[in-house]
Amino acid sequence: MPFGKYYLLDRINVGGMAEVFKAKTEGVEGFERLVAVKRILPSIAEDEEFIKMFIDEAKIAVQLTHQNIAQIIDLGKVGDAYFIAMEYIHGRDLRATYDRAKKKGEILPLPMSCFTMMKVCEGLDYAHNKKDASGAPLNLVHRDVSPQNILISFDGEVKIIDFGIAKAANKAAKTQAGILKGKFGYMSPEQVRGLPLDRRSDVFSCGIILYELITGERLFIGESDFSTLEKVRNVEIMPPTTYNRNIPEELERIVLKALAKEKEDRYQNAMDLHDDLQSFMYTIESFFSQKDLAAFMRKEFPEDLMQPGAAEAPAGAAAPGSAPPPRASKLPPPRTS
């Protein structure tokens, strides 16, 4: 389906704010480029304040160029529809990866979880420290660091998406019911309270994700949105080893520090969390690379590799000369005392 200078191929996802398409743009001599097009839904586009905020935030986000942040390449309007185009990542989000393991009664390999979150921290740290043309800090905060917004490609790349538009999405959520449903469990306590946010809010969200990856259990989830928000507000946390007795003491310390209720007690920036995770990996002599992550993703999602344009390597195959894909671990029974 034609859409401005793009041709929409498949709808990848639809949410309360936008629908996302796999698309392509064409040039001379058969040139083609795959992109992801996020088109704002008509009901949201009627909100002029949201559109202004969306455009302002996208103008900032397009300045972010980092290997762990999905690059925004275009911002435009076709008819009455506003959209952004970003690099297309052939892979799955971290939510789908977690859910695939959970369905099999497994948790993701611990080195993989640490490696993935280290890459997320690298992308966040870059954005948190980004300055404008005059050298003034932009003071960017993602505000929605969640498994749905972390993509893992079948080449082993880790990419944060939606950097710069979460603030606009939060504005839209005030008038559009359900947009943030499912995201409450990844907010920081100060975010739930409506307080000013800084980079430490994103660090807290990283702590939530890491907790869930290594335990196989959701951290902040209640019977209703209100009860979930209360759990976040009060930072009701059971130690990770409650659910997985195989978690080393040092990793538990790292996770709980990232999840400190008072932001002064947390890691003060994403790179400090990254460095502690890296030191932990060295301590346990566990080395994990992008090649290992690629092998794991190919093994877990062979059906996606059959799509046109997928990597040529057979499903589940590691790169030549590499070790076999890391295996997920069966969940041990939780502690009873």
Tab-separated table of C-alpha atoms in Angstrom:
chain	number	residue	atom	x	y	z
A	1	MET	CA	0.000	0.000	0.000
A	2	PRO	CA	1.538	3.346	-1.039
A	3	PHE	CA	2.079	5.839	1.777
A	4	GLY	CA	3.853	8.980	0.609
A	5	LYS	CA	7.339	7.987	-0.513
A	6	TYR	CA	7.004	4.656	1.298
A	7	TYR	CA	5.284	1.413	0.420
A	8	LEU	CA	3.694	-0.292	3.423
A	9	LEU	CA	4.306	-4.056	3.343
A	10	ASP	CA	3.023	-5.603	6.578
A	11	ARG	CA	1.502	-4.246	9.764
A	12	ILE	CA	3.849	-5.279	12.569
A	13	ASN	CA	1.955	-3.929	15.547
A	14	VAL	CA	-0.865	-1.642	16.604
A	15	GLY	CA	-1.277	0.065	19.950
A	16	GLY	CA	-3.293	2.807	21.540
A	17	MET	CA	-1.210	5.579	19.971
A	18	ALA	CA	0.037	4.293	16.622
A	19	GLU	CA	0.308	1.418	14.205
A	20	VAL	CA	3.679	0.190	12.972
A	21	PHE	CA	4.357	-1.118	9.483
A	22	LYS	CA	7.245	-2.840	7.803
A	23	ALA	CA	7.773	-0.665	4.754
A	24	LYS	CA	10.218	0.059	1.980
A	25	THR	CA	11.407	3.104	0.126
A	26	GLU	CA	12.740	2.912	-3.407
A	27	GLY	CA	15.339	4.847	-5.361
A	28	VAL	CA	17.053	4.704	-8.720
A	29	GLU	CA	18.454	1.532	-10.286
A	30	GLY	CA	16.342	-0.764	-8.121
A	31	PHE	CA	17.574	0.705	-4.825
A	32	GLU	CA	15.399	-0.380	-1.892
A	33	ARG	CA	15.574	0.163	1.845
A	34	LEU	CA	13.471	-1.487	4.504
A	35	VAL	CA	12.178	0.807	7.242
A	36	ALA	CA	9.621	0.711	10.038
A	37	VAL	CA	6.879	3.333	9.726
A	38	LYS	CA	4.990	4.344	12.866
A	39	ARG	CA	1.755	6.065	11.853
A	40	ILE	CA	-0.187	8.016	14.479
A	41	LEU	CA	-3.792	6.862	14.788
A	42	PRO	CA	-6.442	9.345	13.595
A	43	SER	CA	-8.081	9.573	17.026
A	44	ILE	CA	-4.767	10.702	18.540
A	45	ALA	CA	-3.846	12.995	15.661
A	46	GLU	CA	-6.831	15.209	16.499
A	47	ASP	CA	-5.076	16.299	19.696
A	48	GLU	CA	-3.105	19.362	18.582
A	49	GLU	CA	-1.119	19.578	21.817
A	50	PHE	CA	-0.059	15.951	21.426
A	51	ILE	CA	0.999	16.467	17.806
A	52	LYS	CA	3.113	19.496	18.729
A	53	MET	CA	4.782	17.556	21.535
A	54	PHE	CA	5.264	14.534	19.259
A	55	ILE	CA	6.965	16.657	16.598
A	56	ASP	CA	9.170	18.489	19.108
A	57	GLU	CA	10.282	15.232	20.718
A	58	ALA	CA	10.901	13.536	17.358
A	59	LYS	CA	13.110	16.445	16.287
A	60	ILE	CA	15.266	15.764	19.334
A	61	ALA	CA	15.233	11.978	18.954
A	62	VAL	CA	16.436	12.177	15.344
A	63	GLN	CA	19.715	13.580	16.700
A	64	LEU	CA	20.411	10.332	18.557
A	65	THR	CA	22.909	8.192	16.658
A	66	HIS	CA	24.029	5.168	18.636
A	67	GLN	CA	24.321	1.457	17.915
A	68	ASN	CA	21.894	0.638	20.724
A	69	ILE	CA	19.168	3.126	19.775
A	70	ALA	CA	16.926	2.567	16.747
A	71	GLN	CA	17.677	5.448	14.398
A	72	ILE	CA	14.805	7.747	13.422
A	73	ILE	CA	15.276	8.693	9.772
A	74	ASP	CA	12.158	10.650	8.874
A	75	LEU	CA	9.264	12.634	10.335
A	76	GLY	CA	6.403	13.547	8.064
A	77	LYS	CA	2.737	13.758	7.241
A	78	VAL	CA	0.714	12.008	4.548
A	79	GLY	CA	-2.773	13.447	4.270
A	80	ASP	CA	-3.894	13.843	7.871
A	81	ALA	CA	-1.577	11.118	9.158
A	82	TYR	CA	1.642	12.005	10.973
A	83	PHE	CA	4.382	9.396	11.017
A	84	ILE	CA	7.980	8.669	11.854
A	85	ALA	CA	10.181	6.266	9.920
A	86	MET	CA	12.994	4.424	11.663
A	87	GLU	CA	15.496	1.743	10.837
A	88	TYR	CA	13.910	-1.668	10.444
A	89	ILE	CA	15.154	-4.250	12.942
A	90	HIS	CA	14.611	-7.872	11.905
A	91	GLY	CA	14.142	-9.558	15.245
A	92	ARG	CA	11.877	-9.698	18.283
A	93	ASP	CA	11.305	-7.475	21.268
A	94	LEU	CA	12.474	-8.494	24.708
A	95	ARG	CA	8.888	-9.130	25.833
A	96	ALA	CA	8.420	-11.816	23.161
A	97	THR	CA	11.817	-13.319	24.009
A	98	TYR	CA	10.976	-13.461	27.724
A	99	ASP	CA	7.512	-14.869	27.028
A	100	ARG	CA	8.889	-17.620	24.774
A	101	ALA	CA	11.134	-18.855	27.595
A	102	LYS	CA	8.390	-18.439	30.210
A	103	LYS	CA	5.990	-20.542	28.157
A	104	LYS	CA	8.518	-23.385	28.253
A	105	GLY	CA	9.022	-23.044	32.002
A	106	GLU	CA	12.494	-21.587	31.497
A	107	ILE	CA	14.355	-18.380	32.185
A	108	LEU	CA	16.722	-16.732	29.748
A	109	PRO	CA	20.415	-17.567	30.190
A	110	LEU	CA	21.826	-15.324	32.910
A	111	PRO	CA	24.805	-14.119	30.797
A	112	MET	CA	22.403	-13.212	27.993
A	113	SER	CA	20.199	-11.181	30.337
A	114	CYS	CA	23.190	-9.284	31.725
A	115	PHE	CA	24.649	-8.685	28.254
A	116	THR	CA	21.329	-7.414	26.895
A	117	MET	CA	20.844	-4.972	29.753
A	118	MET	CA	24.455	-3.785	29.455
A	119	LYS	CA	23.704	-2.811	25.860
A	120	VAL	CA	20.518	-1.046	26.942
A	121	CYS	CA	22.565	0.876	29.504
A	122	GLU	CA	25.038	1.924	26.814
A	123	GLY	CA	22.239	3.368	24.684
A	124	LEU	CA	20.605	5.110	27.627
A	125	ASP	CA	23.872	6.603	28.851
A	126	TYR	CA	24.538	8.066	25.405
A	127	ALA	CA	21.085	9.667	25.269
A	128	HIS	CA	21.190	10.881	28.871
A	129	ASN	CA	24.445	12.725	28.133
A	130	LYS	CA	23.446	14.108	24.726
A	131	LYS	CA	24.026	17.840	24.231
A	132	ASP	CA	22.550	20.255	21.723
A	133	ALA	CA	24.524	22.188	19.111
A	134	SER	CA	25.486	24.834	21.667
A	135	GLY	CA	26.813	22.247	24.106
A	136	ALA	CA	23.899	22.503	26.533
A	137	PRO	CA	22.618	19.177	27.933
A	138	LEU	CA	19.293	18.010	26.491
A	139	ASN	CA	18.424	16.206	29.749
A	140	LEU	CA	16.684	13.408	27.870
A	141	VAL	CA	14.793	10.737	29.793
A	142	HIS	CA	13.187	7.833	27.934
A	143	ARG	CA	10.286	7.444	30.423
A	144	ASP	CA	9.179	4.107	28.956
A	145	VAL	CA	12.084	1.668	29.229
A	146	SER	CA	10.192	-1.625	29.022
A	147	PRO	CA	10.639	-5.023	27.350
A	148	GLN	CA	8.351	-3.940	24.505
A	149	ASN	CA	10.713	-1.066	23.720
A	150	ILE	CA	13.877	-3.182	23.567
A	151	LEU	CA	14.442	-4.995	20.284
A	152	ILE	CA	16.891	-7.837	19.705
A	153	SER	CA	17.812	-8.541	16.095
A	154	PHE	CA	18.723	-11.900	14.632
A	155	ASP	CA	22.204	-10.458	14.181
A	156	GLY	CA	22.451	-10.012	17.954
A	157	GLU	CA	21.941	-6.243	18.023
A	158	VAL	CA	20.117	-4.667	20.978
A	159	LYS	CA	18.119	-1.535	20.140
A	160	ILE	CA	16.014	0.804	22.269
A	161	ILE	CA	12.988	2.170	20.427
A	162	ASP	CA	10.606	5.081	20.997
A	163	PHE	CA	13.260	7.334	22.510
A	164	GLY	CA	11.859	10.826	22.524
A	165	ILE	CA	8.166	10.126	22.020
A	166	ALA	CA	7.271	8.595	25.390
A	167	LYS	CA	6.530	12.029	26.850
A	168	ALA	CA	4.035	12.712	24.083
A	169	ALA	CA	2.532	9.258	24.588
A	170	ASN	CA	2.051	10.017	28.275
A	171	LYS	CA	0.226	13.200	27.322
A	172	ALA	CA	-2.065	11.258	25.002
A	173	ALA	CA	-2.745	8.694	27.722
A	174	LYS	CA	-4.500	11.323	29.810
A	175	THR	CA	-7.321	11.390	27.287
A	176	GLN	CA	-7.034	7.976	25.604
A	177	ALA	CA	-7.860	5.090	27.933
A	178	GLY	CA	-5.658	2.033	27.787
A	179	ILE	CA	-2.617	3.436	25.987
A	180	LEU	CA	-0.272	2.797	28.883
A	181	LYS	CA	-1.956	-0.392	30.037
A	182	GLY	CA	0.753	-2.926	30.717
A	183	LYS	CA	3.414	-0.247	31.062
A	184	PHE	CA	2.645	0.794	34.640
A	185	GLY	CA	4.784	-2.047	35.946
A	186	TYR	CA	7.924	-0.497	34.446
A	187	MET	CA	7.583	2.987	35.908
A	188	SER	CA	9.746	4.413	38.675
A	189	PRO	CA	8.226	5.462	42.022
A	190	GLU	CA	8.807	9.121	41.217
A	191	GLN	CA	7.123	8.659	37.839
A	192	VAL	CA	4.038	7.187	39.501
A	193	ARG	CA	3.975	10.156	41.883
A	194	GLY	CA	4.153	12.638	39.010
A	195	LEU	CA	7.469	14.083	40.217
A	196	PRO	CA	10.198	15.522	37.951
A	197	LEU	CA	12.211	12.774	36.268
A	198	ASP	CA	15.884	12.390	35.495
A	199	ARG	CA	18.113	9.599	34.211
A	200	ARG	CA	17.737	7.666	37.454
A	201	SER	CA	14.118	6.933	36.562
A	202	ASP	CA	15.324	5.016	33.499
A	203	VAL	CA	17.881	3.214	35.693
A	204	PHE	CA	15.037	2.008	37.929
A	205	SER	CA	13.183	0.689	34.876
A	206	CYS	CA	16.333	-1.194	33.855
A	207	GLY	CA	16.385	-2.745	37.318
A	208	ILE	CA	12.809	-3.957	36.893
A	209	ILE	CA	13.588	-5.598	33.562
A	210	LEU	CA	16.763	-7.238	34.839
A	211	TYR	CA	14.886	-8.572	37.883
A	212	GLU	CA	12.269	-10.151	35.636
A	213	LEU	CA	14.806	-11.627	33.225
A	214	ILE	CA	16.787	-13.435	35.920
A	215	THR	CA	13.802	-14.592	37.996
A	216	GLY	CA	11.246	-15.369	35.307
A	217	GLU	CA	8.661	-13.467	37.356
A	218	ARG	CA	6.969	-10.104	36.889
A	219	LEU	CA	8.026	-7.659	39.595
A	220	PHE	CA	5.266	-5.072	39.802
A	221	ILE	CA	1.976	-6.581	38.729
A	222	GLY	CA	-1.323	-6.319	40.563
A	223	GLU	CA	-4.927	-7.323	40.060
A	224	SER	CA	-5.655	-3.871	38.629
A	225	ASP	CA	-3.768	-0.890	37.263
A	226	PHE	CA	-4.258	0.858	40.602
A	227	SER	CA	-2.773	-2.020	42.607
A	228	THR	CA	0.164	-2.227	40.189
A	229	LEU	CA	0.823	1.484	40.628
A	230	GLU	CA	0.676	1.079	44.401
A	231	LYS	CA	3.252	-1.704	44.263
A	232	VAL	CA	5.555	0.570	42.271
A	233	ARG	CA	4.901	3.538	44.554
A	234	ASN	CA	5.793	1.497	47.634
A	235	VAL	CA	8.562	-0.468	45.864
A	236	GLU	CA	7.300	-3.815	47.123
A	237	ILE	CA	10.154	-6.178	46.208
A	238	MET	CA	10.989	-9.749	47.153
A	239	PRO	CA	14.702	-10.563	46.767
A	240	PRO	CA	15.393	-12.150	43.346
A	241	THR	CA	16.688	-15.324	45.021
A	242	THR	CA	13.165	-15.882	46.352
A	243	TYR	CA	12.287	-17.072	42.850
A	244	ASN	CA	15.638	-18.278	41.538
A	245	ARG	CA	18.078	-19.698	44.067
A	246	ASN	CA	20.794	-19.861	41.410
A	247	ILE	CA	21.209	-16.075	41.265
A	248	PRO	CA	24.654	-15.123	42.624
A	249	GLU	CA	24.726	-12.796	45.626
A	250	GLU	CA	26.573	-10.058	43.712
A	251	LEU	CA	23.981	-9.987	40.932
A	252	GLU	CA	21.192	-9.738	43.492
A	253	ARG	CA	22.997	-6.781	45.074
A	254	ILE	CA	23.257	-5.062	41.679
A	255	VAL	CA	19.563	-5.535	40.918
A	256	LEU	CA	18.420	-4.298	44.319
A	257	LYS	CA	20.641	-1.225	44.081
A	258	ALA	CA	19.103	-0.336	40.712
A	259	LEU	CA	15.692	-0.737	42.359
A	260	ALA	CA	16.339	1.482	45.390
A	261	LYS	CA	13.184	3.413	46.304
A	262	GLU	CA	15.070	6.664	46.830
A	263	LYS	CA	16.832	7.726	43.648
A	264	GLU	CA	19.819	8.973	45.660
A	265	ASP	CA	20.450	5.347	46.699
A	266	ARG	CA	20.354	3.963	43.145
A	267	TYR	CA	23.018	3.877	40.498
A	268	GLN	CA	23.314	7.535	39.562
A	269	ASN	CA	23.631	6.806	35.864
A	270	ALA	CA	23.161	3.924	33.454
A	271	MET	CA	26.882	3.435	32.909
A	272	ASP	CA	27.483	2.723	36.597
A	273	LEU	CA	24.925	-0.089	36.353
A	274	HIS	CA	26.600	-1.276	33.144
A	275	ASP	CA	30.033	-1.349	34.759
A	276	ASP	CA	28.858	-3.344	37.769
A	277	LEU	CA	27.205	-5.883	35.455
A	278	GLN	CA	30.393	-6.107	33.419
A	279	SER	CA	32.501	-6.650	36.538
A	280	PHE	CA	30.077	-9.333	37.678
A	281	MET	CA	30.394	-11.134	34.332
A	282	TYR	CA	34.182	-11.114	34.651
A	283	THR	CA	33.969	-12.382	38.225
A	284	ILE	CA	31.954	-15.453	37.245
A	285	GLU	CA	34.116	-15.886	34.133
A	286	SER	CA	31.089	-15.773	31.869
A	287	PHE	CA	31.650	-14.137	28.512
A	288	PHE	CA	28.759	-13.402	26.184
A	289	SER	CA	28.916	-11.644	22.838
A	290	GLN	CA	26.692	-10.317	20.081
A	291	LYS	CA	27.422	-13.521	18.178
A	292	ASP	CA	26.071	-15.566	21.103
A	293	LEU	CA	22.933	-13.432	21.249
A	294	ALA	CA	22.366	-13.875	17.514
A	295	ALA	CA	22.713	-17.651	17.843
A	296	PHE	CA	20.212	-17.731	20.708
A	297	MET	CA	17.618	-15.644	18.846
A	298	ARG	CA	17.929	-17.736	15.694
A	299	LYS	CA	17.419	-20.903	17.692
A	300	GLU	CA	14.416	-19.567	19.607
A	301	PHE	CA	12.567	-17.989	16.672
A	302	PRO	CA	13.261	-20.187	13.630
A	303	GLU	CA	9.865	-19.325	12.140
A	304	ASP	CA	10.889	-15.680	11.735
A	305	LEU	CA	13.991	-16.610	9.765
A	306	MET	CA	11.823	-18.100	7.045
A	307	GLN	CA	10.455	-14.681	6.140
A	308	PRO	CA	11.624	-13.067	2.891
A	309	GLY	CA	14.713	-10.977	3.467
A	310	ALA	CA	15.741	-12.903	6.555
A	311	ALA	CA	19.332	-13.802	7.188
A	312	GLU	CA	20.563	-16.690	5.075
A	313	ALA	CA	21.899	-18.765	7.961
A	314	PRO	CA	19.655	-21.744	8.759
A	315	ALA	CA	17.392	-21.413	11.768
A	316	GLY	CA	19.196	-22.110	15.005
A	317	ALA	CA	22.623	-22.134	13.403
A	318	ALA	CA	25.462	-20.300	15.044
A	319	ALA	CA	28.039	-18.418	13.047
A	320	PRO	CA	30.900	-20.547	11.698
A	321	GLY	CA	33.379	-21.405	14.412
A	322	SER	CA	31.123	-20.199	17.211
A	323	ALA	CA	29.975	-22.078	20.272
A	324	PRO	CA	26.495	-23.632	20.314
A	325	PRO	CA	23.656	-21.256	21.259
A	326	PRO	CA	23.363	-20.750	25.039
A	327	ARG	CA	20.546	-22.728	26.561
A	328	ALA	CA	17.782	-21.335	28.717
A	329	SER	CA	17.607	-22.639	32.280
A	330	LYS	CA	14.733	-24.438	33.920
A	331	LEU	CA	13.230	-22.459	36.762
A	332	PRO	CA	14.097	-23.904	40.187
A	333	PRO	CA	11.262	-24.108	42.717
A	334	PRO	CA	10.866	-20.872	44.715
A	335	ARG	CA	12.076	-20.698	48.272
A	336	THR	CA	9.507	-21.575	50.870
A	337	SER	CA	11.279	-19.926	53.792
